[in-house]
Each structure stands twice: as C-alpha cells, then as structure tokens.
CSV table of C-alpha atoms in Angstrom, one decimal:
chain,number,residue,atom,x,y,z
B,1,UNK,CA,-9.5,-5.4,-8.7
B,2,UNK,CA,-11.3,-2.7,-6.7
B,3,UNK,CA,-11.5,-3.6,-3.0
B,4,UNK,CA,-13.8,-2.0,-0.4
B,5,UNK,CA,-12.4,-0.3,2.7
B,6,UNK,CA,-13.7,-3.1,4.9
B,7,UNK,CA,-12.0,-5.7,2.7
B,8,UNK,CA,-8.7,-3.9,2.9
B,9,UNK,CA,-9.0,-3.5,6.7
B,10,UNK,CA,-9.8,-7.1,7.1
B,11,UNK,CA,-6.8,-8.2,5.1
B,12,UNK,CA,-4.5,-6.0,7.1
B,13,UNK,CA,-6.0,-7.4,10.3
B,14,UNK,CA,-5.5,-11.0,9.3
B,15,UNK,CA,-1.9,-10.3,8.3
B,16,UNK,CA,-1.3,-8.8,11.7
B,17,UNK,CA,-3.1,-11.7,13.4
B,18,UNK,CA,-0.9,-14.3,11.6
B,19,UNK,CA,2.2,-12.7,13.0
B,20,UNK,CA,1.0,-13.4,16.6
B,21,UNK,CA,2.2,-16.5,18.4
B,22,UNK,CA,0.2,-18.1,21.2
B,23,UNK,CA,1.4,-17.3,24.7
B,24,UNK,CA,3.3,-14.1,24.0
B,25,UNK,CA,2.8,-10.6,25.2
B,26,UNK,CA,1.4,-8.2,22.6
B,27,UNK,CA,1.6,-4.5,23.1
B,28,UNK,CA,-0.7,-1.9,21.4
B,29,UNK,CA,-0.5,1.8,21.3
B,30,UNK,CA,-3.2,4.5,21.3
B,31,UNK,CA,-5.6,4.9,18.3
B,32,UNK,CA,-4.4,1.7,16.5
B,33,UNK,CA,-7.7,-0.2,15.9
B,34,UNK,CA,-6.3,-2.3,13.0
B,35,UNK,CA,-3.7,-3.7,15.4
B,36,UNK,CA,-6.2,-4.2,18.2
B,37,UNK,CA,-8.5,-6.0,15.9
B,38,UNK,CA,-5.7,-8.2,14.6
B,39,UNK,CA,-4.6,-9.1,18.1
B,40,UNK,CA,-8.2,-9.9,19.2
B,41,UNK,CA,-8.7,-12.0,16.1
B,42,UNK,CA,-5.6,-14.0,16.9
B,43,UNK,CA,-6.8,-14.4,20.5
B,44,UNK,CA,-10.1,-15.7,19.4
B,45,UNK,CA,-8.6,-18.2,16.9
B,46,UNK,CA,-5.1,-19.6,17.3
B,47,UNK,CA,-3.6,-17.6,20.2
B,48,UNK,CA,-6.0,-17.9,23.3
B,49,UNK,CA,-3.1,-17.5,25.8
B,50,UNK,CA,-2.1,-13.9,25.0
B,51,UNK,CA,-1.2,-11.2,27.5
B,52,UNK,CA,-2.2,-7.7,26.3
B,53,UNK,CA,0.0,-4.7,27.3
B,54,UNK,CA,-2.2,-1.8,26.4
B,55,UNK,CA,-1.2,1.9,26.2
B,56,UNK,CA,-4.8,2.6,27.2
B,57,UNK,CA,-4.3,3.0,30.9
B,58,UNK,CA,-0.8,1.5,30.6
B,59,UNK,CA,-2.4,-1.8,31.7
B,60,UNK,CA,-1.6,-5.5,31.4
B,61,UNK,CA,-4.5,-7.9,30.8
B,62,UNK,CA,-5.2,-11.5,30.0
B,63,UNK,CA,-8.6,-10.6,28.5
B,64,UNK,CA,-9.0,-8.5,25.4
B,65,UNK,CA,-11.5,-5.6,25.3
B,66,UNK,CA,-13.8,-5.1,22.4
B,67,UNK,CA,-13.2,-2.2,20.0
B,68,UNK,CA,-14.9,1.0,21.1
B,69,UNK,CA,-14.5,4.7,21.0
B,70,UNK,CA,-16.3,6.4,23.9
B,71,UNK,CA,-16.0,3.4,26.2
B,72,UNK,CA,-12.6,2.2,25.3
B,73,UNK,CA,-10.7,3.3,28.5
B,74,UNK,CA,-13.1,1.7,30.9
B,75,UNK,CA,-13.3,-1.5,28.9
B,76,UNK,CA,-9.5,-2.0,29.1
B,77,UNK,CA,-9.1,-0.8,32.7
B,78,UNK,CA,-11.9,-3.0,33.9
B,79,UNK,CA,-9.9,-6.0,32.6
B,80,UNK,CA,-6.5,-5.1,33.8
B,81,UNK,CA,-4.4,-7.3,36.0
B,82,UNK,CA,-2.0,-4.4,36.8
B,83,UNK,CA,-1.8,-0.7,35.9
B,84,UNK,CA,1.3,1.4,35.4
B,85,UNK,CA,2.1,5.1,34.8
B,86,UNK,CA,3.2,6.0,31.3
B,87,UNK,CA,6.8,6.7,32.2
B,88,UNK,CA,7.2,3.5,34.2
B,89,UNK,CA,5.5,1.5,31.4
B,90,UNK,CA,7.7,2.9,28.7
B,91,UNK,CA,11.0,3.0,30.6
B,92,UNK,CA,10.7,0.0,32.9
B,93,UNK,CA,7.9,-2.5,32.1
B,94,UNK,CA,8.1,-2.7,28.3
B,95,UNK,CA,11.9,-2.9,28.0
B,96,UNK,CA,11.8,-5.7,30.5
B,97,UNK,CA,9.1,-7.9,29.1
B,98,UNK,CA,10.0,-7.0,25.4
B,99,UNK,CA,6.6,-7.7,23.9
B,100,UNK,CA,5.7,-8.0,20.3
B,101,UNK,CA,4.4,-4.6,19.0
B,102,UNK,CA,3.1,-3.1,15.8
B,103,UNK,CA,3.9,0.6,15.2
B,104,UNK,CA,2.4,2.9,12.6
B,105,UNK,CA,5.1,5.2,11.1
B,106,UNK,CA,4.4,8.6,9.7
B,107,UNK,CA,7.6,8.1,7.6
B,108,UNK,CA,9.7,5.0,7.1
B,109,UNK,CA,12.9,4.4,5.1
B,110,UNK,CA,14.5,1.4,3.5
B,111,UNK,CA,16.1,0.3,6.7
B,112,UNK,CA,13.0,0.5,8.8
B,113,UNK,CA,13.9,3.7,10.6
B,114,UNK,CA,10.7,5.6,11.2
B,115,UNK,CA,9.4,9.1,12.1
B,116,UNK,CA,6.3,9.9,14.2
B,117,UNK,CA,7.3,13.5,15.1
B,118,UNK,CA,6.9,15.9,12.2
B,119,UNK,CA,7.3,16.5,8.5
B,120,UNK,CA,9.8,19.2,7.5
B,121,UNK,CA,13.5,19.9,8.3
B,122,UNK,CA,12.9,22.9,10.6
B,123,UNK,CA,11.6,21.6,14.0
B,124,UNK,CA,10.4,25.1,14.9
B,125,UNK,CA,8.2,25.3,11.8
B,126,UNK,CA,7.3,21.8,10.6
B,127,UNK,CA,5.1,21.4,7.6
B,128,UNK,CA,3.0,19.0,9.6
B,129,UNK,CA,3.2,18.0,13.3
B,130,UNK,CA,2.5,14.3,13.8
B,131,UNK,CA,1.0,12.7,16.9
B,132,UNK,CA,4.4,12.2,18.6
B,133,UNK,CA,6.6,9.2,19.4
B,134,UNK,CA,5.3,8.3,22.9
B,135,UNK,CA,7.6,5.6,24.2
B,136,UNK,CA,8.9,4.5,20.8
B,137,UNK,CA,12.4,6.0,21.3
B,138,UNK,CA,12.6,4.1,24.6
B,139,UNK,CA,11.6,0.7,23.4
B,140,UNK,CA,12.9,0.3,19.8
B,141,UNK,CA,16.6,0.2,20.9
B,142,UNK,CA,15.8,-2.9,23.1
B,143,UNK,CA,12.8,-4.6,21.5
B,144,UNK,CA,13.5,-7.7,19.3
B,145,UNK,CA,10.0,-8.2,18.0
B,146,UNK,CA,9.1,-4.9,16.2
B,147,UNK,CA,6.5,-4.9,13.4
B,148,UNK,CA,5.2,-2.0,11.3
B,149,UNK,CA,2.0,-1.3,9.5
B,150,UNK,CA,0.9,1.4,7.0
B,151,UNK,CA,-2.8,1.6,6.2
B,152,UNK,CA,-2.3,3.9,3.2
B,153,UNK,CA,0.9,3.0,1.2
B,154,UNK,CA,2.3,6.2,-0.5
B,155,UNK,CA,5.6,8.0,-1.2
B,156,UNK,CA,4.6,10.4,1.6
B,157,UNK,CA,5.2,7.6,4.1
B,158,UNK,CA,7.8,5.4,2.3
B,159,UNK,CA,10.6,7.9,1.9
B,160,UNK,CA,14.3,7.8,1.0
B,161,UNK,CA,15.2,9.8,4.0
B,162,UNK,CA,13.0,10.4,7.1
B,163,UNK,CA,12.9,13.9,8.6
B,164,UNK,CA,13.4,12.8,12.2
B,165,UNK,CA,14.3,9.4,13.6
B,166,UNK,CA,11.9,8.5,16.5
B,167,UNK,CA,11.8,4.8,15.9
B,168,UNK,CA,15.1,2.8,15.4
B,169,UNK,CA,15.4,0.6,12.3
B,170,UNK,CA,18.3,-1.6,11.3
B,171,UNK,CA,21.6,-0.2,12.4
B,172,UNK,CA,24.5,-1.3,10.1
B,173,UNK,CA,26.9,-1.2,13.0
B,174,UNK,CA,24.5,-3.3,15.1
B,175,UNK,CA,25.0,-1.1,18.1
B,176,UNK,CA,21.4,-0.8,19.2
B,177,UNK,CA,18.2,-2.9,18.7
B,178,UNK,CA,17.4,-5.4,16.1
B,179,UNK,CA,15.1,-3.3,13.8
B,180,UNK,CA,11.7,-4.3,12.5
B,181,UNK,CA,11.0,-7.8,11.3
B,182,UNK,CA,7.9,-7.2,9.3
B,183,UNK,CA,5.7,-4.5,7.6
B,184,UNK,CA,2.2,-4.8,6.2
B,185,UNK,CA,0.5,-2.1,4.2
B,186,UNK,CA,-2.7,-1.9,2.1
B,187,UNK,CA,-0.6,-3.1,-0.9
B,188,UNK,CA,1.5,-6.0,0.4
B,189,UNK,CA,3.8,-7.5,3.0
B,190,UNK,CA,7.5,-7.0,3.6
B,191,UNK,CA,10.3,-8.4,5.7
B,192,UNK,CA,13.8,-7.1,6.3
B,193,UNK,CA,16.8,-9.0,5.0
B,194,UNK,CA,20.4,-7.7,5.6
B,195,UNK,CA,18.8,-4.6,7.1
B,196,UNK,CA,16.7,-3.7,4.0
B,197,UNK,CA,13.0,-3.8,3.4
B,198,UNK,CA,12.0,-6.7,1.0
B,199,UNK,CA,8.7,-7.3,-0.7
B,200,UNK,CA,7.5,-10.8,0.0
B,201,UNK,CA,3.7,-10.7,-0.8
B,202,UNK,CA,1.4,-8.7,-2.9
B,203,UNK,CA,-2.2,-8.4,-1.8
B,204,UNK,CA,-4.8,-9.8,-4.2
B,205,UNK,CA,-5.3,-7.5,-7.2
B,206,UNK,CA,-2.2,-5.5,-6.6
B,207,UNK,CA,0.7,-5.5,-9.1
B,208,UNK,CA,4.3,-4.8,-8.3
B,209,UNK,CA,4.5,-1.7,-10.6
B,210,UNK,CA,1.9,0.0,-8.4
B,211,UNK,CA,3.9,-0.7,-5.3
B,212,UNK,CA,7.0,0.7,-7.0
B,213,UNK,CA,5.1,3.9,-7.9
B,214,UNK,CA,3.8,4.3,-4.3
B,215,UNK,CA,7.3,3.8,-2.7
B,216,UNK,CA,9.9,6.5,-2.4
B,217,UNK,CA,12.9,4.2,-2.5
B,218,UNK,CA,14.0,1.0,-4.2
B,219,UNK,CA,13.0,-1.9,-2.0
B,220,UNK,CA,14.4,-5.4,-2.2
B,221,UNK,CA,12.3,-8.2,-3.7
B,222,UNK,CA,11.9,-11.9,-2.7
B,223,UNK,CA,13.0,-14.4,-5.2
B,224,UNK,CA,9.4,-15.6,-5.3
B,225,UNK,CA,6.7,-13.0,-4.4
B,226,UNK,CA,3.6,-14.6,-3.1
B,227,UNK,CA,0.0,-13.5,-2.8
B,228,UNK,CA,-1.4,-12.6,0.6
B,229,UNK,CA,-4.0,-15.1,1.8
B,230,UNK,CA,-7.3,-13.3,2.5
B,231,UNK,CA,-9.2,-14.0,5.7
B,232,UNK,CA,-11.5,-17.0,5.7
B,233,UNK,CA,-15.2,-16.5,6.0
B,234,UNK,CA,-15.0,-17.6,9.7
B,235,UNK,CA,-12.3,-15.0,10.3
B,236,UNK,CA,-14.4,-12.3,8.6
B,237,UNK,CA,-17.3,-13.3,10.7
B,238,UNK,CA,-15.3,-13.0,13.9
B,239,UNK,CA,-14.0,-9.6,13.0
B,240,UNK,CA,-17.4,-8.3,12.1
B,241,UNK,CA,-19.6,-9.9,14.7
B,242,UNK,CA,-17.4,-10.4,17.7
B,243,UNK,CA,-14.3,-8.2,17.6
B,244,UNK,CA,-15.5,-5.0,15.9
B,245,UNK,CA,-19.2,-4.8,15.0
B,246,UNK,CA,-19.0,-1.0,14.8
B,247,UNK,CA,-16.3,-1.1,12.0
B,248,UNK,CA,-13.8,1.0,14.0
B,249,UNK,CA,-10.9,-0.8,12.3
B,250,UNK,CA,-11.7,1.0,9.0
B,251,UNK,CA,-11.0,4.4,10.5
B,252,UNK,CA,-7.3,4.2,9.8
B,253,UNK,CA,-8.0,3.8,6.0
B,254,UNK,CA,-10.0,7.1,5.8
B,255,UNK,CA,-8.9,10.7,5.9
B,256,UNK,CA,-10.5,14.1,5.9
B,257,UNK,CA,-14.3,14.4,5.6
B,258,UNK,CA,-14.9,10.7,5.1
B,259,UNK,CA,-13.1,10.0,8.4
B,260,UNK,CA,-15.1,12.6,10.3
B,261,UNK,CA,-18.3,11.1,8.9
B,262,UNK,CA,-17.3,7.6,10.0
B,263,UNK,CA,-16.3,8.8,13.5
B,264,UNK,CA,-19.8,10.4,13.8
B,265,UNK,CA,-21.6,7.3,12.7
B,266,UNK,CA,-19.6,5.1,15.0
B,267,UNK,CA,-20.2,7.3,18.1
B,268,UNK,CA,-23.9,7.5,17.4
B,269,UNK,CA,-24.2,3.8,16.9
B,270,UNK,CA,-22.1,3.0,20.0
B,271,UNK,CA,-24.3,5.3,22.2
B,272,UNK,CA,-27.3,3.1,21.2
B,273,UNK,CA,-25.6,-0.2,22.1
B,274,UNK,CA,-25.5,-1.8,25.6
B,275,UNK,CA,-22.0,-2.5,26.9
B,276,UNK,CA,-20.5,-5.4,25.0
B,277,UNK,CA,-18.4,-8.1,26.6
B,278,UNK,CA,-16.1,-10.3,24.6
C-alpha cells in the first residue's frame, strides 16, 4: 500500500504522541518537527498538563508554540517561563528534571547506541559530518525516558556497528543510564527487551520482510506483532489545522531537491500568514 508523505508523517506523529503521559516534562531538540508536532498533538488531546523543555532558546514553557520556520525562536521564547544557557541546560537542568525526550539518530545499533557525529572511521576525514550531538552525551547516561525516531528506515541508519557513540544505549554491565525504551520509524515500532531492539508493530501496509531488508542487523521480534493504529480523523484535523497548517512536519521525510522545494514553499507561505497563536 503506497502511503503519501503526509500520511507517514501523521502516523509517526501519533505514535510519538501516544508515548506522552499527562503531567510530565517533554524535551525537544532543534530541527525535530515530527517530535514537536507529536508533543503538541498530545497536549491538545490527552495530555493538557505538559511542561515543554525546548532547545530553542533553552527554555521551559507550559504553553506549546505552533510549528514555524522563520518565527520559531520568538514563538517559543515569548512563551517561556524560564530561559537557560545551553551549557547550563544540558549539564544542570535536564539531568536534574530527567524529561522524556525523542532523539533522531544518524546511526543506531541493536542495543540502542546511536551516533550523531559523523559517518566514517577516520574523524579527520569523515565520509559525512552529521549535525553533532549537542547535549546528548550529557543526558543519555542519566535519562530514564529515552525514545528514538527514524523518519527514513534504512540500513544506512540501522547498522551493526555505529562509527561513533554519542548517545548511550543499553549497557550490558548496567553501569550508566537505562538505554532507550522505544523507537518509531516510517516502517514500524520497536521496544527494547534485555537490551535489544524488538519489533512490536508494523505500520499499515508494511510487511516484515521489508523491515528486515532495511535493517543492518537482526532485531528481536515480539511473539505477536501488531499493526500500528493510524491517527483518527480528529487527530489528523488537529495536526493539519491547529498544530502544523504549513506541513513542516513532513520535512524530515524529504531529502535533496524535494526538501529544498518544500522549505521554499513553507517559507513563502509562512511570510504571508499573520502570527498564529495556539
């Protein structure tokens, strides 16, 4: 079954939203619109009492900001209860409050260790330099509510051995951290049992052989693999009309020329809109 980019984005968003519990602190990094949309969807449905810890301005807020590109910093900062410098947020605030957070790995292995630094074994001449780890090395050894998401499931991301470890997975010796609890991709949902990634749900229209072909290691399988429940019509409406009318959440599913075209479309459309308030 062929799914549109917006359908895949909405499915990932609802899977993220369903992991959110009311009353908790949720942290989001930079340039993670699928996560932001998922959190906002949860806030507008079953979790109205969230605290948002946003890397945009290193701020904490009780009110979510709408998805935007050109205006995103002012939208979050205008709603902040408190602002922190990056070093203080990563080294002091986040390890203390230990929020729920979704990270997007450049590479991830069977045990949930992940890499956001570079591809290639020579750090002086990497094949590809990734955006960087930010505060991930600081917080993954102490967080207990780590989640991962991969918008484009491929053997480039799901690898037998990561090139660099910037995010801590499940440590067999249990010396540091607790490792990720959950991972969602555009193909399915996984949890971690005995420190290993386990497929629990396939997205509608996806067969397990396709997941196997797109994964660079042999993952565990739940005794009964379910089918991910798509968003309801009301949840789709909230995403489209209230959370993300510009379709920014789809950007993480595009690459190359198509991504550049979408960025241009969104910026032009955003410039014509009055400031939106959730």
